[in-house]
Amino acid sequence: MRQNPSPRPDQGPPSGGRRRGPGLRLWVLLLFAGYGIYYWVSNQTDDPVTGQRVLIDRSLSVDDEKALGLQAYEEILSQERPVDPATPVAQEIRGIADRLIAKVDDVEAALASEHGMQPTRFSESFDWEVNVIDSQEANAFCLPGGKMAVYTGLVPVAQNEDALAVVMGHEIAHALLRHGAQRMAQQRLSQVGQMAGALSGMDPQQQQMVMAAMGYGYLLPYARKHETEADEVGLMLAAAACFDPQEAIPLWERMGEASGGQAPPEFSSTHPNPGTRIQNLQALMPKAMAYRERFCEEAM
Ligand SMILES: [Zn+2]
């Protein structure tokens, strides 16, 4: 077969034909970069609780987020073994959750005012619910919309209500700070990057390298930042609800030992290294004690 059909008289030198490839690739990359920047800029919003500018898709309403949370919750509960709500452990967990939830508005308002802002009261429409799941895992979660679960495996590691409140406060904070919605927006951005890479003709190995670099350089630090934020807001919630925030330190030490290499996702990869986390918590302790004095009626 003939590789090069005889050139037509009006065709330029062969290199002219080849130059069209990189040109198109550049346009595709520019187009996607432009969309990525537009998406990033147009979906920035201020979080009064942390005082940070965050990326949350404006087209994702609070109701959408709640619906997603509820759907995930029902799926998890249907796959796991929820404990009878009448059992002492379920009642104890519910009691802790109720105390924490009762302080959400106060703590949000106090943290927002530290940044000179008004709280969004995003959780006003939450339908709070907590279930205990029979499992060996030392884990807990709170989904958008206020649907929470505590795994029975957490109880012996926590050892006391104060430590349970620290973990549950941390989980509630993830939902209040809309970390799930932020992760969704980041995933959207990385999908845009992935598509740009594929369409621009990057080879799969190059694409993988770029994605890995993005994971380590952007997504993982972001996830760690979320954990640090949840630690702070959760600690303030626990303190305001009259729990002892100092229990956070031995708790995370025990969590580190209990996880022994095979920690559940929530408490492993994305979490700050235990030493750093404990240092951060120690630095927050005076503030937590002040929140306890201010909001816990028993402490007065
Ligand atoms: Zn977390």
Short mmCIF file of C-alpha atoms in Angstrom, two decimals, residues 216 219-221 223-224 227 259 261-273:
data_model
loop_
_atom_site.label_atom_id
_atom_site.label_comp_id
_atom_site.label_asym_id
_atom_site.label_seq_id
_atom_site.Cartn_x
_atom_site.Cartn_y
_atom_site.Cartn_z
CA TYR A 216 -0.74 13.73 46.08
CA LEU A 219 -6.62 15.99 46.56
CA LEU A 220 -4.80 14.33 49.47
CA PRO A 221 -3.66 17.58 51.15
CA ALA A 223 -8.59 15.75 52.39
CA ARG A 224 -6.11 16.22 55.26
CA GLU A 227 -9.74 16.35 58.71
CA SER A 259 -6.01 0.79 63.77
CA GLY A 261 -2.18 -0.68 59.82
CA GLN A 262 -5.64 -1.74 58.68
CA ALA A 263 -7.65 1.29 59.70
CA PRO A 264 -10.96 2.00 57.97
CA PRO A 265 -10.65 4.65 55.24
CA GLU A 266 -12.05 7.46 57.38
CA PHE A 267 -9.26 7.02 59.91
CA SER A 268 -6.29 6.10 57.77
CA SER A 269 -5.05 7.59 54.54
CA THR A 270 -6.72 10.96 54.68
CA HIS A 271 -6.09 11.55 58.35
CA PRO A 272 -3.14 13.59 59.47
CA ASN A 273 -0.33 11.62 61.02
#
